[in-house]
């Protein structure tokens, strides 16, 4: 025959979130998991309805009402833990009171987190354990998926950046200009396009070799970046051809000043392994004045015409279209 202590131990293993009450509703013992959820001041011998509040069905506030609803699903909460909802079922034990068994239902993850529960706090046959494993597996899979998406997005951004970058100078390339220029014009932005073509660059390659030519191109790229603003676009679009897109309203005097500064700095001798490389630059400039109706192609063509005028005028100078 099972004694009360044996019954309590069995209930603790099979229903770790139970309350056993006598016929008057006085708590005789509490399951170990439920004991973790109750404040320390809640002791056995307390009245059941001092510990719980039955929310549905309504009106269950004494033992007679609870006995009338035995074996029915109850929605309840623990007093003092209003934020947590529980499911429950009450089974009467003739002449001895009854057992109220509780569960978290679908809110199990909140309960596990808020009360720091583990698998050992649930019956081994409780489907809640399998739900926990499924949720943990889903969370792990989602985390792996999130990290994978981050890597893919990073790889996509890196690939796009590489596709728009000149590998020698680190500037934008022709593809980037073809992408940026028409979009700026379509947005109604004021744009000044400067074509910069190096003079006497072939002589550097012929005299000092291509490594010296690469060094000169990198030096010129450094000058172009220094003499422009962060929001402007600086690109290498050919062997010794560069483009600058000045974004926003820039008056003609300021553009002329920028062009002259570029020419002066590019004409400064560039040292290469004890030798001196000397080049110059010709610059053609075109601005899409308000209402001009320029497209990227027409603006480029106008700047190109201005560049040839600068070269035909003696090189080392700029012209505006």
mmCIF file of C-alpha atoms in Angstrom:
data_model
loop_
_atom_site.group_PDB
_atom_site.id
_atom_site.type_symbol
_atom_site.label_atom_id
_atom_site.label_comp_id
_atom_site.label_asym_id
_atom_site.label_seq_id
_atom_site.Cartn_x
_atom_site.Cartn_y
_atom_site.Cartn_z
ATOM 1 C CA UNK A 1 0.000 0.000 0.000
ATOM 2 C CA UNK A 2 1.252 3.494 -0.839
ATOM 3 C CA UNK A 3 1.689 5.966 1.977
ATOM 4 C CA UNK A 4 1.163 9.729 1.705
ATOM 5 C CA UNK A 5 4.888 10.282 1.342
ATOM 6 C CA UNK A 6 5.067 7.762 -1.511
ATOM 7 C CA UNK A 7 2.126 9.407 -3.240
ATOM 8 C CA UNK A 8 3.740 12.818 -2.883
ATOM 9 C CA UNK A 9 6.974 11.497 -4.421
ATOM 10 C CA UNK A 10 5.097 9.897 -7.309
ATOM 11 C CA UNK A 11 3.178 13.098 -7.981
ATOM 12 C CA UNK A 12 6.414 15.078 -7.827
ATOM 13 C CA UNK A 13 7.871 12.911 -10.602
ATOM 14 C CA UNK A 14 4.754 12.576 -12.732
ATOM 15 C CA UNK A 15 3.230 16.020 -12.184
ATOM 16 C CA UNK A 16 5.986 18.405 -11.002
ATOM 17 C CA UNK A 17 3.599 21.378 -11.331
ATOM 18 C CA UNK A 18 0.771 20.090 -9.122
ATOM 19 C CA UNK A 19 -1.022 21.183 -5.983
ATOM 20 C CA UNK A 20 -2.592 18.526 -3.727
ATOM 21 C CA UNK A 21 -5.417 19.904 -1.561
ATOM 22 C CA UNK A 22 -7.758 18.509 1.070
ATOM 23 C CA UNK A 23 -11.532 18.797 0.947
ATOM 24 C CA UNK A 24 -11.409 22.307 2.444
ATOM 25 C CA UNK A 25 -8.967 23.486 -0.207
ATOM 26 C CA UNK A 26 -5.942 23.576 2.088
ATOM 27 C CA UNK A 27 -2.687 22.791 0.281
ATOM 28 C CA UNK A 28 -1.089 19.554 1.478
ATOM 29 C CA UNK A 29 1.920 19.460 -0.848
ATOM 30 C CA UNK A 30 3.272 21.268 -3.873
ATOM 31 C CA UNK A 31 5.141 19.873 -6.857
ATOM 32 C CA UNK A 32 8.833 20.837 -6.998
ATOM 33 C CA UNK A 33 8.573 22.868 -10.200
ATOM 34 C CA UNK A 34 5.523 24.782 -9.041
ATOM 35 C CA UNK A 35 7.317 25.468 -5.741
ATOM 36 C CA UNK A 36 9.979 27.351 -7.732
ATOM 37 C CA UNK A 37 7.300 29.586 -9.209
ATOM 38 C CA UNK A 38 5.662 30.516 -5.902
ATOM 39 C CA UNK A 39 7.147 33.240 -3.708
ATOM 40 C CA UNK A 40 8.999 32.009 -0.639
ATOM 41 C CA UNK A 41 6.215 33.189 1.635
ATOM 42 C CA UNK A 42 3.781 30.697 0.016
ATOM 43 C CA UNK A 43 3.800 27.648 2.258
ATOM 44 C CA UNK A 44 1.876 24.437 2.384
ATOM 45 C CA UNK A 45 -1.283 24.634 4.460
ATOM 46 C CA UNK A 46 -2.199 27.822 2.597
ATOM 47 C CA UNK A 47 -5.627 28.035 0.986
ATOM 48 C CA UNK A 48 -5.577 26.993 -2.679
ATOM 49 C CA UNK A 49 -7.409 30.136 -3.759
ATOM 50 C CA UNK A 50 -4.878 32.317 -1.971
ATOM 51 C CA UNK A 51 -2.299 30.900 -4.391
ATOM 52 C CA UNK A 52 -4.247 30.739 -7.638
ATOM 53 C CA UNK A 53 -6.924 32.668 -9.481
ATOM 54 C CA UNK A 54 -9.120 30.776 -11.942
ATOM 55 C CA UNK A 55 -9.843 33.134 -14.823
ATOM 56 C CA UNK A 56 -11.891 30.781 -16.992
ATOM 57 C CA UNK A 57 -14.457 29.453 -16.452
ATOM 58 C CA UNK A 58 -15.508 32.408 -14.359
ATOM 59 C CA UNK A 59 -16.863 32.036 -10.854
ATOM 60 C CA UNK A 60 -14.495 29.242 -9.733
ATOM 61 C CA UNK A 61 -13.429 30.695 -6.390
ATOM 62 C CA UNK A 62 -14.117 27.899 -3.876
ATOM 63 C CA UNK A 63 -13.874 24.118 -3.620
ATOM 64 C CA UNK A 64 -17.511 23.475 -4.493
ATOM 65 C CA UNK A 65 -17.159 25.401 -7.766
ATOM 66 C CA UNK A 66 -13.842 23.667 -8.457
ATOM 67 C CA UNK A 67 -15.315 20.213 -7.846
ATOM 68 C CA UNK A 68 -18.159 21.077 -10.225
ATOM 69 C CA UNK A 69 -15.554 21.838 -12.900
ATOM 70 C CA UNK A 70 -13.261 18.884 -12.279
ATOM 71 C CA UNK A 71 -11.646 17.309 -15.361
ATOM 72 C CA UNK A 72 -12.392 20.468 -17.338
ATOM 73 C CA UNK A 73 -9.642 22.661 -18.741
ATOM 74 C CA UNK A 74 -9.008 25.686 -16.537
ATOM 75 C CA UNK A 75 -7.264 28.929 -17.406
ATOM 76 C CA UNK A 76 -5.611 30.427 -14.359
ATOM 77 C CA UNK A 77 -2.728 32.408 -12.994
ATOM 78 C CA UNK A 78 -0.688 32.388 -9.832
ATOM 79 C CA UNK A 79 -1.370 35.286 -7.543
ATOM 80 C CA UNK A 80 1.678 37.524 -7.598
ATOM 81 C CA UNK A 81 2.573 36.396 -11.132
ATOM 82 C CA UNK A 82 -0.127 38.194 -13.106
ATOM 83 C CA UNK A 83 1.912 38.217 -16.278
ATOM 84 C CA UNK A 84 1.979 34.427 -16.650
ATOM 85 C CA UNK A 85 -1.035 32.411 -17.756
ATOM 86 C CA UNK A 86 -1.350 28.703 -16.998
ATOM 87 C CA UNK A 87 -3.540 25.817 -18.050
ATOM 88 C CA UNK A 88 -4.822 23.406 -15.440
ATOM 89 C CA UNK A 89 -7.089 20.489 -14.663
ATOM 90 C CA UNK A 90 -8.494 19.446 -11.290
ATOM 91 C CA UNK A 91 -9.192 15.807 -10.398
ATOM 92 C CA UNK A 92 -11.060 15.000 -7.188
ATOM 93 C CA UNK A 93 -9.912 12.223 -4.867
ATOM 94 C CA UNK A 94 -13.013 10.987 -2.988
ATOM 95 C CA UNK A 95 -12.792 11.730 0.711
ATOM 96 C CA UNK A 96 -9.332 13.341 0.361
ATOM 97 C CA UNK A 97 -9.688 16.511 -1.699
ATOM 98 C CA UNK A 98 -7.981 16.461 -5.067
ATOM 99 C CA UNK A 99 -5.060 17.247 -7.365
ATOM 100 C CA UNK A 100 -4.715 20.393 -9.468
ATOM 101 C CA UNK A 101 -2.144 19.915 -12.229
ATOM 102 C CA UNK A 102 -0.750 22.969 -14.089
ATOM 103 C CA UNK A 103 1.184 23.609 -17.266
ATOM 104 C CA UNK A 104 2.493 26.654 -19.147
ATOM 105 C CA UNK A 105 0.804 25.737 -22.422
ATOM 106 C CA UNK A 106 2.206 27.602 -25.413
ATOM 107 C CA UNK A 107 3.822 30.167 -23.091
ATOM 108 C CA UNK A 108 6.368 27.597 -21.970
ATOM 109 C CA UNK A 109 9.355 29.516 -23.359
ATOM 110 C CA UNK A 110 8.418 32.587 -21.321
ATOM 111 C CA UNK A 111 8.135 30.458 -18.220
ATOM 112 C CA UNK A 112 11.450 28.706 -18.804
ATOM 113 C CA UNK A 113 13.157 32.063 -19.324
ATOM 114 C CA UNK A 114 11.528 33.971 -16.461
ATOM 115 C CA UNK A 115 11.758 31.205 -13.862
ATOM 116 C CA UNK A 116 15.090 29.727 -15.069
ATOM 117 C CA UNK A 117 13.656 26.246 -15.505
ATOM 118 C CA UNK A 118 15.341 23.302 -17.204
ATOM 119 C CA UNK A 119 14.279 19.955 -18.651
ATOM 120 C CA UNK A 120 14.558 18.366 -15.185
ATOM 121 C CA UNK A 121 11.698 20.601 -13.987
ATOM 122 C CA UNK A 122 9.189 18.820 -16.251
ATOM 123 C CA UNK A 123 7.817 15.308 -16.384
ATOM 124 C CA UNK A 124 9.842 13.156 -18.772
ATOM 125 C CA UNK A 125 6.661 12.396 -20.726
ATOM 126 C CA UNK A 126 5.655 16.051 -20.948
ATOM 127 C CA UNK A 127 5.431 17.164 -24.593
ATOM 128 C CA UNK A 128 6.676 20.509 -23.368
ATOM 129 C CA UNK A 129 10.172 19.014 -23.320
ATOM 130 C CA UNK A 130 9.950 18.139 -26.992
ATOM 131 C CA UNK A 131 8.573 21.603 -27.706
ATOM 132 C CA UNK A 132 11.588 23.081 -25.929
ATOM 133 C CA UNK A 133 13.938 21.031 -28.061
ATOM 134 C CA UNK A 134 12.068 22.056 -31.219
ATOM 135 C CA UNK A 135 12.149 25.720 -30.240
ATOM 136 C CA UNK A 136 15.843 25.513 -29.388
ATOM 137 C CA UNK A 137 16.542 23.765 -32.694
ATOM 138 C CA UNK A 138 14.515 26.391 -34.550
ATOM 139 C CA UNK A 139 16.331 29.195 -32.721
ATOM 140 C CA UNK A 140 19.684 27.628 -33.552
ATOM 141 C CA UNK A 141 18.687 27.199 -37.197
ATOM 142 C CA UNK A 142 17.441 30.798 -37.362
ATOM 143 C CA UNK A 143 20.720 32.029 -35.872
ATOM 144 C CA UNK A 144 22.701 30.036 -38.428
ATOM 145 C CA UNK A 145 20.444 31.398 -41.174
ATOM 146 C CA UNK A 146 20.877 34.956 -39.881
ATOM 147 C CA UNK A 147 24.660 34.652 -39.855
ATOM 148 C CA UNK A 148 24.621 33.084 -43.313
ATOM 149 C CA UNK A 149 22.448 35.921 -44.633
ATOM 150 C CA UNK A 150 24.835 38.434 -43.086
ATOM 151 C CA UNK A 151 27.805 36.760 -44.785
ATOM 152 C CA UNK A 152 25.960 36.596 -48.106
ATOM 153 C CA UNK A 153 24.945 40.238 -47.822
ATOM 154 C CA UNK A 154 28.517 41.165 -46.952
ATOM 155 C CA UNK A 155 29.807 39.143 -49.904
ATOM 156 C CA UNK A 156 27.260 40.812 -52.199
ATOM 157 C CA UNK A 157 28.281 44.279 -51.025
ATOM 158 C CA UNK A 158 31.963 43.396 -51.405
ATOM 159 C CA UNK A 159 31.351 42.018 -54.915
ATOM 160 C CA UNK A 160 29.410 45.137 -55.928
ATOM 161 C CA UNK A 161 32.115 47.362 -54.484
ATOM 162 C CA UNK A 162 34.786 45.391 -56.314
ATOM 163 C CA UNK A 163 32.822 45.624 -59.564
ATOM 164 C CA UNK A 164 32.753 49.444 -59.222
ATOM 165 C CA UNK A 165 36.390 49.858 -58.117
ATOM 166 C CA UNK A 166 39.604 50.351 -60.058
ATOM 167 C CA UNK A 167 42.005 47.852 -58.521
ATOM 168 C CA UNK A 168 45.172 49.884 -59.146
ATOM 169 C CA UNK A 169 44.120 53.216 -57.656
ATOM 170 C CA UNK A 170 41.191 52.305 -55.423
ATOM 171 C CA UNK A 171 39.050 54.892 -57.203
ATOM 172 C CA UNK A 172 35.694 54.210 -58.822
ATOM 173 C CA UNK A 173 35.816 52.831 -62.379
ATOM 174 C CA UNK A 174 33.950 53.518 -65.627
ATOM 175 C CA UNK A 175 31.147 51.176 -64.637
ATOM 176 C CA UNK A 176 30.602 53.167 -61.448
ATOM 177 C CA UNK A 177 30.454 56.457 -63.384
ATOM 178 C CA UNK A 178 27.934 54.959 -65.821
ATOM 179 C CA UNK A 179 25.873 53.914 -62.812
ATOM 180 C CA UNK A 180 26.136 57.122 -60.773
ATOM 181 C CA UNK A 181 26.005 59.929 -63.372
ATOM 182 C CA UNK A 182 22.562 59.257 -64.943
ATOM 183 C CA UNK A 183 21.025 58.672 -61.533
ATOM 184 C CA UNK A 184 22.281 62.011 -60.240
ATOM 185 C CA UNK A 185 20.856 63.767 -63.307
ATOM 186 C CA UNK A 186 17.548 61.901 -63.063
ATOM 187 C CA UNK A 187 17.240 63.071 -59.458
ATOM 188 C CA UNK A 188 17.650 66.662 -60.608
ATOM 189 C CA UNK A 189 21.044 67.114 -58.961
ATOM 190 C CA UNK A 190 23.379 69.829 -60.223
ATOM 191 C CA UNK A 191 26.426 68.009 -61.617
ATOM 192 C CA UNK A 192 29.799 69.204 -62.927
ATOM 193 C CA UNK A 193 31.704 66.591 -64.934
ATOM 194 C CA UNK A 194 35.476 67.015 -65.205
ATOM 195 C CA UNK A 195 37.445 64.803 -67.595
ATOM 196 C CA UNK A 196 41.116 64.679 -66.609
ATOM 197 C CA UNK A 197 43.533 63.280 -69.186
ATOM 198 C CA UNK A 198 47.236 62.952 -68.326
ATOM 199 C CA UNK A 199 49.747 64.542 -70.712
ATOM 200 C CA UNK A 200 53.104 62.866 -71.447
ATOM 201 C CA UNK A 201 52.146 59.739 -69.501
ATOM 202 C CA UNK A 202 53.272 57.427 -72.333
ATOM 203 C CA UNK A 203 56.779 58.829 -71.968
ATOM 204 C CA UNK A 204 56.828 57.716 -68.325
ATOM 205 C CA UNK A 205 56.016 54.132 -69.297
ATOM 206 C CA UNK A 206 58.496 54.165 -72.174
ATOM 207 C CA UNK A 207 61.322 55.690 -70.120
ATOM 208 C CA UNK A 208 60.863 54.244 -66.643
ATOM 209 C CA UNK A 209 58.643 51.204 -67.218
ATOM 210 C CA UNK A 210 55.114 50.269 -66.311
ATOM 211 C CA UNK A 211 55.746 50.008 -62.530
ATOM 212 C CA UNK A 212 56.714 53.703 -62.629
ATOM 213 C CA UNK A 213 53.549 54.406 -64.633
ATOM 214 C CA UNK A 214 51.448 52.624 -62.016
ATOM 215 C CA UNK A 215 53.091 54.694 -59.297
ATOM 216 C CA UNK A 216 52.302 57.900 -61.197
ATOM 217 C CA UNK A 217 48.636 56.858 -61.624
ATOM 218 C CA UNK A 218 48.352 56.160 -57.902
ATOM 219 C CA UNK A 219 49.933 59.532 -57.083
ATOM 220 C CA UNK A 220 47.483 61.325 -59.392
ATOM 221 C CA UNK A 221 44.564 59.452 -57.822
ATOM 222 C CA UNK A 222 45.731 60.649 -54.398
ATOM 223 C CA UNK A 223 45.782 64.264 -55.627
ATOM 224 C CA UNK A 224 42.279 64.012 -57.132
ATOM 225 C CA UNK A 225 40.835 62.663 -53.898
ATOM 226 C CA UNK A 226 42.561 65.345 -51.820
ATOM 227 C CA UNK A 227 41.264 68.172 -54.012
ATOM 228 C CA UNK A 228 37.624 67.036 -54.022
ATOM 229 C CA UNK A 229 34.940 66.606 -51.400
ATOM 230 C CA UNK A 230 33.825 63.382 -49.765
ATOM 231 C CA UNK A 231 30.484 63.397 -51.577
ATOM 232 C CA UNK A 232 32.046 63.813 -55.021
ATOM 233 C CA UNK A 233 32.813 60.866 -57.294
ATOM 234 C CA UNK A 234 36.412 60.337 -58.445
ATOM 235 C CA UNK A 235 37.037 57.592 -60.986
ATOM 236 C CA UNK A 236 39.702 56.176 -63.267
ATOM 237 C CA UNK A 237 37.934 55.397 -66.539
ATOM 238 C CA UNK A 238 40.882 54.410 -68.759
ATOM 239 C CA UNK A 239 44.631 53.938 -68.794
ATOM 240 C CA UNK A 240 45.509 57.575 -67.979
ATOM 241 C CA UNK A 241 41.997 59.007 -67.998
ATOM 242 C CA UNK A 242 40.139 60.133 -64.901
ATOM 243 C CA UNK A 243 36.711 61.619 -64.235
ATOM 244 C CA UNK A 244 35.500 63.787 -61.373
ATOM 245 C CA UNK A 245 31.797 64.317 -60.707
ATOM 246 C CA UNK A 246 31.213 67.362 -58.508
ATOM 247 C CA UNK A 247 27.769 66.963 -56.950
ATOM 248 C CA UNK A 248 25.728 70.074 -56.186
ATOM 249 C CA UNK A 249 25.827 73.695 -57.266
ATOM 250 C CA UNK A 250 29.416 74.882 -57.838
ATOM 251 C CA UNK A 251 29.962 78.273 -59.470
ATOM 252 C CA UNK A 252 32.227 78.644 -62.483
ATOM 253 C CA UNK A 253 34.980 80.446 -60.553
ATOM 254 C CA UNK A 254 35.160 77.631 -57.978
ATOM 255 C CA UNK A 255 35.300 74.986 -60.728
ATOM 256 C CA UNK A 256 38.081 76.903 -62.463
ATOM 257 C CA UNK A 257 39.999 77.111 -59.186
ATOM 258 C CA UNK A 258 39.678 73.339 -58.632
ATOM 259 C CA UNK A 259 40.836 72.604 -62.193
ATOM 260 C CA UNK A 260 43.850 74.905 -61.904
ATOM 261 C CA UNK A 261 44.813 73.388 -58.537
ATOM 262 C CA UNK A 262 44.643 69.900 -60.033
ATOM 263 C CA UNK A 263 46.874 70.856 -62.954
ATOM 264 C CA UNK A 264 49.440 72.522 -60.683
ATOM 265 C CA UNK A 265 49.647 69.568 -58.336
ATOM 266 C CA UNK A 266 49.762 66.952 -61.094
ATOM 267 C CA UNK A 267 52.615 68.863 -62.777
ATOM 268 C CA UNK A 268 54.731 68.590 -59.616
ATOM 269 C CA UNK A 269 57.594 66.073 -60.243
ATOM 270 C CA UNK A 270 56.864 62.568 -58.941
ATOM 271 C CA UNK A 271 59.784 60.600 -57.508
ATOM 272 C CA UNK A 272 60.265 56.985 -58.545
ATOM 273 C CA UNK A 273 63.280 54.976 -57.335
ATOM 274 C CA UNK A 274 65.669 57.870 -57.589
ATOM 275 C CA UNK A 275 64.262 59.131 -60.887
ATOM 276 C CA UNK A 276 61.769 61.918 -61.580
ATOM 277 C CA UNK A 277 58.569 61.438 -63.554
ATOM 278 C CA UNK A 278 57.052 64.583 -65.041
ATOM 279 C CA UNK A 279 53.540 64.763 -66.457
ATOM 280 C CA UNK A 280 50.787 67.301 -66.848
ATOM 281 C CA UNK A 281 47.006 67.183 -67.245
ATOM 282 C CA UNK A 282 44.385 68.528 -69.615
ATOM 283 C CA UNK A 283 40.860 68.953 -68.246
ATOM 284 C CA UNK A 284 37.505 69.290 -70.005
ATOM 285 C CA UNK A 285 34.555 70.514 -67.936
ATOM 286 C CA UNK A 286 30.781 70.439 -68.504
ATOM 287 C CA UNK A 287 27.954 71.392 -66.150
ATOM 288 C CA UNK A 288 24.302 70.406 -66.477
ATOM 289 C CA UNK A 289 22.851 73.850 -65.958
ATOM 290 C CA UNK A 290 19.247 73.997 -64.743
ATOM 291 C CA UNK A 291 16.881 73.266 -67.624
ATOM 292 C CA UNK A 292 19.721 72.218 -69.964
ATOM 293 C CA UNK A 293 18.091 68.840 -70.600
ATOM 294 C CA UNK A 294 21.456 67.087 -70.392
ATOM 295 C CA UNK A 295 21.629 63.339 -70.008
ATOM 296 C CA UNK A 296 24.668 61.456 -68.783
ATOM 297 C CA UNK A 297 25.689 60.828 -72.387
ATOM 298 C CA UNK A 298 25.319 64.444 -73.561
ATOM 299 C CA UNK A 299 27.119 65.791 -70.502
ATOM 300 C CA UNK A 300 29.950 63.334 -71.097
ATOM 301 C CA UNK A 301 30.117 64.342 -74.777
ATOM 302 C CA UNK A 302 30.316 68.043 -73.888
ATOM 303 C CA UNK A 303 33.107 67.420 -71.369
ATOM 304 C CA UNK A 304 34.903 65.329 -73.983
ATOM 305 C CA UNK A 305 34.722 68.169 -76.503
ATOM 306 C CA UNK A 306 36.097 70.590 -73.903
ATOM 307 C CA UNK A 307 38.949 68.156 -73.158
ATOM 308 C CA UNK A 308 40.022 68.031 -76.790
ATOM 309 C CA UNK A 309 39.937 71.828 -76.877
ATOM 310 C CA UNK A 310 42.273 71.911 -73.868
ATOM 311 C CA UNK A 311 44.684 69.480 -75.507
ATOM 312 C CA UNK A 312 44.604 71.342 -78.815
ATOM 313 C CA UNK A 313 45.242 74.567 -76.931
ATOM 314 C CA UNK A 314 48.631 73.358 -75.757
ATOM 315 C CA UNK A 315 47.883 70.863 -72.933
ATOM 316 C CA UNK A 316 48.365 71.507 -69.248
ATOM 317 C CA UNK A 317 45.209 73.601 -69.197
ATOM 318 C CA UNK A 318 41.399 73.317 -68.793
ATOM 319 C CA UNK A 319 38.435 74.302 -70.907
ATOM 320 C CA UNK A 320 34.755 74.614 -70.068
ATOM 321 C CA UNK A 321 32.004 73.525 -72.434
#
